[in-house]
Amino acid sequence: MSTTATTRIVGASVPRKEGVDKLIGRALYVDDMEREGMWFGATVRSTIPRGIIRSIQFDPRIDWSQFAIAAAADVPGKNHIQLIVADQPCLADGQVNHCDEAILLLAHPDRHKLREAVNAVRIEYDPLPAVLTIEESEKQDVIVLGEDNVIKSFLLEKGDVDSAWANAAHIVEGEYRTGAQEHLYIENNGMIAEWNGEGGITVWGSLQCPFYVHKTLRAVFDLPDDKVRVIQTETGGAFGGKEDFPSNLAAHAGLLAMKSGHVVKMVYDRMEDLAATTKRHPSRVRHRTALDRDGKLLAMEIDLATDGGAYSTLSSTVLSRATLHAAGPYVCPNIRIRSRAWATNNVPYGAFRGFGAPQAIFATERHMDEIAAAIGIDPVGLRRRNFLHDGEQNATEQVMREPVILDQLLDRALAESDYHGKRARFASENQVSPVRRGLGLAAFYHGSGFTGSGELYLNSLAGVDVTADSTVRVLVSNTEFGQGTNTILTQIAAEALGIDYEDVTMAPADTGVIPNSGPTVASRTSMVVGRLIERASLQLLEMLRSHAGLGVHYTSEDFFVACERYRAAHGEVRSLCHYEAPPGIFWDDTTYHGEAYPAYAWAIYVAQVAVDTVTYSAEVEEFWAVQEVGRVLHPVMAKGQIEGGVAQGIGYALYEKVILQNGHMANNQMTNYIMPTAEDVPPIHVHFEELPFRFGGFGAKGIGELPHDGPAPAILNAIRDATGVGFNRIPLLPEDIFAKLTARQPVEEPAVL
Amino acid sequence: MRGNAVTHELIAPGNLAAVLELLAAEPGVWTPIAGGTELMVAFAAGRLSAARLVSLWDIPDLRFVRETEESMVIGAGVTFLDLRRHTLLAAELPLLAKAARWIGSIANQGRATLGGNLVNGSPAADSSPALLAYDAEIELVSVRGSRRIAYRDFHTGYKRNALAADELLYAVHVPRRFARHRQYLRKVGTRRAMAISKVALAATALVENEAVSEIRLAAASLAAFPVRLYRTEDALLGQRLTRETIAAARSALLAEALPIDDIRSTAEYRRRVAANLLEEFLLEIAREATRP
Amino acid sequence: MSACRPTIHMTVNGEMRAVDAPPMKRLLDVLREDLHLTGTKEGCGEGECGSCSVRMNGELVNSCLIPVLQAERADIQTVEGLALNGKLHPLQEAFLQCGGAQCGICTPGMLMAAAQLIERNPHPGMAEIREGLAGNLCRCTGFMRIFESVIAGAAEASERAVEHAHDAR
């Protein structure tokens, strides 16, 4: 069916499914929920990055008998969060490996008594040497994880890199660094936990992946499947920051609920959320590139390192995606990418929109501009010369079987931004103005869905059912946290079933009700899960045609009548489908070769930046985002996704710095972790080219993470254009621009013309 | 949220006389709170040590703007939104109105008071550079009466000021003599809105017969509190504005400024940008002076 | 009523309310906990994010920074008071049409700031909209859809005001 047929609902900007409640203040986020007799929880955390816990003392001025207290010894099952490698303790047991690591939990009926109590727990440590940077970890003088501090490594090779250097007309090297980045969802992490009378636990909370939390709770409390229930509350932003961390908080709330015998709510305040939860992995990427005389890529050698923090958590998969995005949207016959995620004693880093791709793409796209400058080709020409096209192979030797329209996207981006015209104008204006302007671009792709065989491994199950009061429910474990899951999946179901958008709703995000259709990550919802819902809907129509007399043409009323007929005979009306991979997907996990992703979204972003030579501040004045993401399911929401991602990318490039002092985030307040305000964001122009993808929900590919990949390199390329100076680290603050621009200039000398 | 409301006492006598009596009866015990934009932040962070607070909010005696022939008199309880909305004040004291726009958000501007901004005494205080450049005076009151001091003498150290234990900052008097002065105010922050100052420079200057006959320069975040840059002023007083004198003024500022490295910025950046701001101002007035 | 928990009298969304609370309790907490109006949110507790914005005596304020004693006799409007007689406020309609809300956590505060803006300035330009919303952080939208929503909402509110004036004649 579907990808090119005319649609009524898919492709229209229907009202957000849960929109009204959000607008009238009725949507219930976890901290809005109150329960009779509810207690509140707080966490006692490590103040050093690494050491042995020597003693824990409770100040006698507090009446501790009023409190419930939980420690590692209280964990009934496994004291580890269940993720890829279960090495992160739920509560520190004898040793701490990062600042702000959870050691003890306290609960009390009066929320306001907790802070004083937390401050009244005195912990003494025998500090151990701590590793706080990639370089320190690489030195391996101090081993903090495994045998060698390496959480994960990959080696991706194609062709013969070593022999390419000899024939190269040009060899260009560069090193690029990205800092940590905080999600800064406006709703902090929070959970409520309750034990029922039959030894089962239910948690409600702000989260992305109910079944991830379910898995950890089963292990921590040693419970079977049906004794654990996880329910997502309305979630105020996530961006990956609520992918794995909620499992930690759920386990904590569960332990306190267990010890206290009461429902326990734990909601972090901003200072705690900033200091103690996951952030984007910092990275260091080194490029060495060989080109021929005409600027065609001959070889790329890339060394990519990330800081994973103290435990493995998601570092291996972030590294994987970084590795698979590092070579850029280019043809290159010889490639070697060596990547490693290093353990340190920083707070474990985690998932954040882009998941390794923004780090890799920053380096690659900055490097392309450095290459252009080094060999005397313009940045646009260099890229065109090397773009991937239909039928060509990428770094993992995946043949581009779907259309690749980078040239077309580039043409559009250049036209919309008046790239050439403006650059010419700025070149002359910059001679006489204290404000220097420039334009920069970035070309990139983002792989939709889980890597390689990941989707097969997930084996997602999803579908629809019909209730007796004539409502179709979408049954998925994929959650809404602003990005539009509720809306697009109900659109897809309504469209595929031939009924009205208003007739379809989402089943509650409750593990007791929904099947496991995988986590809400990796830009997989519209493509993978959307497709499952589409198929399940068509399957339901088949069922109704075969068994309930539904005709070829029917009204909504006919549909629901048929459903009741079906229910009368079969007891329930439900249609579920398992994931089916698109044909011809072959992936080798050991050599990292084959079809890395079933589909790619492609983009060209252009930034116009002004650098003020009086204050050394750089500001984005205007931004153009041109992309191909398959079918656009909801134009307004799709635009919103791109705009929001671009704004975060602007923050990543120019504003958001995590300042660590001995492994603790010193600027853990909104007053000093700086994100762009309504006065800082530039006009963002968004354009889509639509090439429906046969195997995505109504032709959609992934869209959520793509927009965070492009802004940072485009912005720094624009700054290079404006000032003639290349900056290779982000966040790039005025102090950094100042330092480099004036490095060889006496301070007495004016910078202003 | 790390504060516990039950551990603090807050009373609101509602009139100035009662507050002054309280401060006289128990000096050093009661912390005045106006709009709360500083103290409530400390409270939420678990860092409000003041156990007893007395509210100044909605004391009409403190929230007024009056004009005499010589000065604008601004009550300590005037909010920054009040300042922005007062047409005469915005016209007479444009630097103050400009600074008022930069203080936090609209929501914060409606609660933050001029008195609170000055008494809090952050080196980055938003209203201070303008008031210093306008040569303002502060009026302090207590049960013992009132006294006036030059604002430039109000701050005595990092977060220390000239208030006696029983005194309240009552009003700011700003002379109405700057209509012909060249005026300048620029704040450099981390972003365009909701930004604490990394450095700010305010200037008022009179150029007569091509020479600088009057000049006042004031800066935020170049010292332990907002300051006048006297030595830099000396380098310009009586001078014509040439490349050489501008360069000399630049050097004087670089020597006079004593910024620090902190979580927000670096000393070197602050010094250099302050010098750039000064130069921007001087070039502006030099250009205007040479216009026919 | 006691000195430790005075009775605070406020009008909230048009209704007279009386609350016994410690004078330093934040207005935000009184609204959420004592009055069970959970539409107003806490995002930072520092007056930076604006998700706690309400209107107090016709001015926009961050309720996380107001000790409830200072709200004695105040007239408070929260997001729950925006819609009138079950009909969405033009801004709420516009946010729904133009995609102004994604995760929704900043939305109540954003609506309060927008309502404040267009009440004082029925036809705001982009610079005024940006300034009016500068104290409300949104991490999801990048603000573009919000700007469009405010422009559309302002236009609709203006039209409704004209209709209303017509009807009143």
Short mmCIF file of N, CA and C in Angstrom, two decimals, chain A residues 638-747:
data_model
loop_
_atom_site.label_atom_id
_atom_site.label_comp_id
_atom_site.label_asym_id
_atom_site.label_seq_id
_atom_site.Cartn_x
_atom_site.Cartn_y
_atom_site.Cartn_z
N ALA A 638 7.07 17.88 11.92
CA ALA A 638 8.38 17.61 11.33
C ALA A 638 9.23 18.87 11.37
N LYS A 639 8.62 19.98 11.03
CA LYS A 639 9.33 21.26 11.11
C LYS A 639 9.79 21.51 12.53
N GLY A 640 8.90 21.24 13.47
CA GLY A 640 9.21 21.45 14.88
C GLY A 640 10.39 20.60 15.33
N GLN A 641 10.47 19.38 14.83
CA GLN A 641 11.59 18.51 15.17
C GLN A 641 12.90 19.10 14.66
N ILE A 642 12.88 19.56 13.43
CA ILE A 642 14.12 20.11 12.86
C ILE A 642 14.53 21.38 13.60
N GLU A 643 13.55 22.26 13.80
CA GLU A 643 13.87 23.53 14.48
C GLU A 643 14.41 23.29 15.88
N GLY A 644 13.78 22.37 16.61
CA GLY A 644 14.24 22.08 17.96
C GLY A 644 15.63 21.47 17.98
N GLY A 645 15.88 20.59 17.03
CA GLY A 645 17.20 19.97 16.94
C GLY A 645 18.27 20.98 16.57
N VAL A 646 17.92 21.87 15.66
CA VAL A 646 18.87 22.92 15.26
C VAL A 646 19.19 23.82 16.45
N ALA A 647 18.17 24.19 17.22
CA ALA A 647 18.40 25.04 18.39
C ALA A 647 19.34 24.35 19.38
N GLN A 648 19.15 23.05 19.58
CA GLN A 648 20.06 22.31 20.47
C GLN A 648 21.46 22.26 19.89
N GLY A 649 21.53 22.12 18.56
CA GLY A 649 22.84 22.10 17.91
C GLY A 649 23.56 23.44 18.04
N ILE A 650 22.81 24.52 17.98
CA ILE A 650 23.39 25.85 18.18
C ILE A 650 23.94 25.96 19.60
N GLY A 651 23.17 25.45 20.55
CA GLY A 651 23.64 25.44 21.94
C GLY A 651 24.92 24.64 22.08
N TYR A 652 24.95 23.48 21.44
CA TYR A 652 26.10 22.57 21.47
C TYR A 652 27.36 23.28 20.95
N ALA A 653 27.16 24.09 19.92
CA ALA A 653 28.30 24.74 19.28
C ALA A 653 28.80 25.96 20.05
N LEU A 654 27.87 26.79 20.53
CA LEU A 654 28.27 28.12 21.00
C LEU A 654 27.95 28.47 22.45
N TYR A 655 27.12 27.69 23.11
CA TYR A 655 26.68 28.15 24.44
C TYR A 655 26.87 27.15 25.57
N GLU A 656 26.68 25.86 25.27
CA GLU A 656 26.52 24.90 26.35
C GLU A 656 27.83 24.25 26.74
N LYS A 657 28.33 24.65 27.90
CA LYS A 657 29.58 24.09 28.37
C LYS A 657 29.35 23.43 29.72
N VAL A 658 29.78 22.19 29.86
CA VAL A 658 29.74 21.51 31.14
C VAL A 658 31.10 21.74 31.80
N ILE A 659 31.10 22.46 32.90
CA ILE A 659 32.37 22.77 33.57
C ILE A 659 32.58 21.76 34.70
N LEU A 660 33.56 20.91 34.51
CA LEU A 660 33.84 19.88 35.51
C LEU A 660 35.02 20.29 36.38
N GLN A 661 34.82 20.17 37.67
CA GLN A 661 35.92 20.39 38.61
C GLN A 661 36.08 19.11 39.40
N ASN A 662 37.18 18.44 39.17
CA ASN A 662 37.46 17.15 39.80
C ASN A 662 36.31 16.16 39.55
N GLY A 663 35.72 16.22 38.37
CA GLY A 663 34.69 15.26 38.00
C GLY A 663 33.28 15.62 38.44
N HIS A 664 33.12 16.79 39.04
CA HIS A 664 31.79 17.24 39.47
C HIS A 664 31.39 18.45 38.63
N MET A 665 30.14 18.50 38.19
CA MET A 665 29.69 19.62 37.36
C MET A 665 29.52 20.86 38.22
N ALA A 666 30.40 21.82 38.03
CA ALA A 666 30.38 23.01 38.88
C ALA A 666 29.29 23.99 38.48
N ASN A 667 28.91 23.99 37.21
CA ASN A 667 27.87 24.93 36.77
C ASN A 667 26.53 24.22 36.65
N ASN A 668 26.13 23.61 37.77
CA ASN A 668 24.91 22.81 37.72
C ASN A 668 23.66 23.61 38.11
N GLN A 669 23.50 24.75 37.46
CA GLN A 669 22.28 25.53 37.63
C GLN A 669 21.92 26.12 36.27
N MET A 670 20.66 26.45 36.08
CA MET A 670 20.27 27.02 34.80
C MET A 670 20.84 28.41 34.59
N THR A 671 21.27 29.06 35.67
CA THR A 671 21.85 30.38 35.50
C THR A 671 23.24 30.30 34.88
N ASN A 672 23.91 29.15 35.03
CA ASN A 672 25.24 29.08 34.46
C ASN A 672 25.48 27.89 33.54
N TYR A 673 24.45 27.08 33.25
CA TYR A 673 24.53 26.19 32.08
C TYR A 673 23.64 26.85 31.05
N ILE A 674 24.25 27.35 30.00
CA ILE A 674 23.58 28.32 29.14
C ILE A 674 23.01 27.68 27.88
N MET A 675 21.68 27.72 27.74
CA MET A 675 21.06 27.32 26.48
C MET A 675 20.49 28.57 25.81
N PRO A 676 20.31 28.57 24.51
CA PRO A 676 19.79 29.76 23.83
C PRO A 676 18.35 30.06 24.24
N THR A 677 18.06 31.37 24.41
CA THR A 677 16.69 31.79 24.74
C THR A 677 15.97 32.21 23.47
N ALA A 678 14.74 32.66 23.63
CA ALA A 678 13.95 33.14 22.49
C ALA A 678 14.62 34.33 21.81
N GLU A 679 15.50 35.02 22.53
CA GLU A 679 16.19 36.16 21.90
C GLU A 679 17.45 35.72 21.17
N ASP A 680 17.87 34.49 21.38
CA ASP A 680 19.14 34.03 20.79
C ASP A 680 18.97 33.18 19.54
N VAL A 681 17.84 32.49 19.42
CA VAL A 681 17.69 31.60 18.26
C VAL A 681 17.49 32.43 17.01
N PRO A 682 18.15 32.07 15.93
CA PRO A 682 17.98 32.81 14.68
C PRO A 682 16.72 32.32 13.97
N PRO A 683 16.30 33.01 12.92
CA PRO A 683 15.26 32.41 12.06
C PRO A 683 15.83 31.12 11.47
N ILE A 684 15.06 30.05 11.56
CA ILE A 684 15.49 28.74 11.06
C ILE A 684 14.55 28.36 9.92
N HIS A 685 15.12 28.22 8.73
CA HIS A 685 14.32 27.89 7.55
C HIS A 685 14.44 26.40 7.28
N VAL A 686 13.30 25.74 7.20
CA VAL A 686 13.30 24.27 7.06
C VAL A 686 12.69 23.88 5.73
N HIS A 687 13.39 23.03 4.99
CA HIS A 687 12.86 22.52 3.72
C HIS A 687 13.02 21.02 3.64
N PHE A 688 11.98 20.36 3.19
CA PHE A 688 12.04 18.92 3.01
C PHE A 688 11.96 18.57 1.53
N GLU A 689 12.78 17.62 1.11
CA GLU A 689 12.56 16.94 -0.17
C GLU A 689 12.01 15.58 0.22
N GLU A 690 10.95 15.13 -0.43
CA GLU A 690 10.34 13.87 0.01
C GLU A 690 10.57 12.74 -0.99
N LEU A 691 11.24 11.70 -0.51
CA LEU A 691 11.41 10.47 -1.29
C LEU A 691 10.93 9.33 -0.40
N PRO A 692 9.68 8.92 -0.56
CA PRO A 692 9.16 7.91 0.36
C PRO A 692 10.01 6.64 0.35
N PHE A 693 10.20 6.08 1.53
CA PHE A 693 10.98 4.86 1.72
C PHE A 693 10.01 3.70 1.89
N ARG A 694 10.08 2.74 0.99
CA ARG A 694 9.10 1.66 0.93
C ARG A 694 8.89 0.93 2.24
N PHE A 695 9.93 0.84 3.05
CA PHE A 695 9.83 0.00 4.25
C PHE A 695 9.61 0.79 5.53
N GLY A 696 9.28 2.07 5.38
CA GLY A 696 8.99 2.87 6.57
C GLY A 696 7.50 3.11 6.69
N GLY A 697 7.04 3.51 7.87
CA GLY A 697 5.63 3.79 8.08
C GLY A 697 5.14 4.84 7.08
N PHE A 698 4.27 4.43 6.14
CA PHE A 698 3.81 5.34 5.10
C PHE A 698 4.96 6.07 4.40
N GLY A 699 6.09 5.40 4.31
CA GLY A 699 7.21 5.97 3.58
C GLY A 699 8.15 6.81 4.40
N ALA A 700 7.95 6.86 5.70
CA ALA A 700 8.80 7.73 6.53
C ALA A 700 10.12 7.05 6.88
N LYS A 701 11.13 7.88 7.01
CA LYS A 701 12.39 7.44 7.60
C LYS A 701 12.51 8.17 8.95
N GLY A 702 13.62 8.03 9.61
CA GLY A 702 13.79 8.67 10.91
C GLY A 702 14.09 10.15 10.75
N ILE A 703 13.67 10.95 11.75
CA ILE A 703 13.87 12.40 11.65
C ILE A 703 14.39 13.01 12.94
N GLY A 704 14.16 12.35 14.07
CA GLY A 704 14.37 13.00 15.37
C GLY A 704 15.78 13.47 15.66
N GLU A 705 16.78 12.67 15.25
CA GLU A 705 18.15 13.00 15.64
C GLU A 705 18.92 13.77 14.58
N LEU A 706 18.54 13.57 13.34
CA LEU A 706 19.23 14.22 12.22
C LEU A 706 19.55 15.68 12.47
N PRO A 707 18.59 16.48 12.93
CA PRO A 707 18.85 17.92 13.01
C PRO A 707 19.91 18.34 14.02
N HIS A 708 20.31 17.45 14.91
CA HIS A 708 21.37 17.82 15.86
C HIS A 708 22.76 17.52 15.29
N ASP A 709 22.82 16.83 14.14
CA ASP A 709 24.12 16.45 13.58
C ASP A 709 24.80 17.60 12.86
N GLY A 710 24.01 18.43 12.20
CA GLY A 710 24.58 19.41 11.28
C GLY A 710 24.95 20.78 11.81
N PRO A 711 24.23 21.33 12.77
CA PRO A 711 24.49 22.73 13.12
C PRO A 711 25.92 23.05 13.58
N ALA A 712 26.48 22.25 14.46
CA ALA A 712 27.79 22.63 15.01
C ALA A 712 28.87 22.78 13.93
N PRO A 713 29.06 21.80 13.05
CA PRO A 713 30.08 22.03 12.03
C PRO A 713 29.74 23.16 11.07
N ALA A 714 28.46 23.31 10.73
CA ALA A 714 28.08 24.40 9.83
C ALA A 714 28.43 25.74 10.47
N ILE A 715 28.17 25.87 11.76
CA ILE A 715 28.43 27.12 12.47
C ILE A 715 29.93 27.40 12.55
N LEU A 716 30.70 26.40 12.91
CA LEU A 716 32.14 26.65 13.01
C LEU A 716 32.78 26.85 11.65
N ASN A 717 32.20 26.23 10.62
CA ASN A 717 32.69 26.52 9.27
C ASN A 717 32.37 27.96 8.90
N ALA A 718 31.23 28.45 9.34
CA ALA A 718 30.86 29.84 9.07
C ALA A 718 31.82 30.79 9.79
N ILE A 719 32.22 30.41 10.99
CA ILE A 719 33.16 31.25 11.75
C ILE A 719 34.52 31.26 11.06
N ARG A 720 34.89 30.13 10.50
CA ARG A 720 36.14 30.10 9.73
C ARG A 720 36.04 31.02 8.52
N ASP A 721 34.88 30.99 7.89
CA ASP A 721 34.65 31.85 6.73
C ASP A 721 34.70 33.32 7.15
N ALA A 722 34.15 33.61 8.29
CA ALA A 722 34.06 35.01 8.74
C ALA A 722 35.41 35.57 9.18
N THR A 723 36.21 34.73 9.83
CA THR A 723 37.43 35.25 10.47
C THR A 723 38.71 34.78 9.81
N GLY A 724 38.60 33.75 8.98
CA GLY A 724 39.81 33.17 8.39
C GLY A 724 40.54 32.25 9.35
N VAL A 725 39.99 32.09 10.55
CA VAL A 725 40.63 31.25 11.56
C VAL A 725 39.77 30.02 11.80
N GLY A 726 40.42 28.84 11.83
CA GLY A 726 39.68 27.62 12.08
C GLY A 726 39.63 27.30 13.56
N PHE A 727 38.45 27.03 14.07
CA PHE A 727 38.30 26.61 15.46
C PHE A 727 37.84 25.16 15.44
N ASN A 728 38.45 24.35 16.25
CA ASN A 728 38.20 22.91 16.15
C ASN A 728 37.63 22.27 17.40
N ARG A 729 37.23 23.12 18.35
CA ARG A 729 36.65 22.57 19.58
C ARG A 729 35.30 23.20 19.84
N ILE A 730 34.38 22.42 20.31
CA ILE A 730 33.12 22.99 20.80
C ILE A 730 32.88 22.51 22.22
N PRO A 731 32.22 23.29 23.07
CA PRO A 731 31.61 24.56 22.72
C PRO A 731 32.66 25.65 22.49
N LEU A 732 32.38 26.49 21.52
CA LEU A 732 33.28 27.58 21.21
C LEU A 732 32.71 28.84 21.85
N LEU A 733 33.34 29.28 22.92
CA LEU A 733 32.84 30.43 23.65
C LEU A 733 33.63 31.67 23.25
N PRO A 734 33.09 32.86 23.52
CA PRO A 734 33.83 34.09 23.20
C PRO A 734 35.25 34.10 23.77
N GLU A 735 35.41 33.53 24.96
CA GLU A 735 36.74 33.50 25.56
C GLU A 735 37.71 32.70 24.69
N ASP A 736 37.20 31.64 24.04
CA ASP A 736 38.05 30.82 23.17
C ASP A 736 38.37 31.56 21.88
N ILE A 737 37.37 32.24 21.33
CA ILE A 737 37.60 33.02 20.11
C ILE A 737 38.60 34.12 20.41
N PHE A 738 38.40 34.78 21.53
CA PHE A 738 39.32 35.84 21.98
C PHE A 738 40.75 35.31 22.09
N ALA A 739 40.90 34.18 22.75
CA ALA A 739 42.24 33.65 22.99
C ALA A 739 42.96 33.39 21.68
N LYS A 740 42.26 32.80 20.72
CA LYS A 740 42.93 32.45 19.47
C LYS A 740 43.13 33.67 18.57
N LEU A 741 42.12 34.54 18.51
CA LEU A 741 42.25 35.71 17.63
C LEU A 741 43.33 36.67 18.09
N THR A 742 43.56 36.71 19.40
CA THR A 742 44.51 37.70 19.92
C THR A 742 45.82 37.06 20.36
N ALA A 743 45.98 35.77 20.06
CA ALA A 743 47.14 35.04 20.57
C ALA A 743 48.46 35.71 20.22
N ARG A 744 48.48 36.23 19.02
CA ARG A 744 49.76 36.83 18.62
C ARG A 744 49.65 38.35 18.57
N GLN A 745 48.71 38.90 19.33
CA GLN A 745 48.51 40.33 19.26
C GLN A 745 48.65 40.92 20.66
N PRO A 746 49.49 41.96 20.84
CA PRO A 746 49.62 42.56 22.17
C PRO A 746 48.29 43.11 22.65
N VAL A 747 48.06 42.98 23.94
CA VAL A 747 46.75 43.33 24.46
C VAL A 747 46.47 44.83 24.36
#
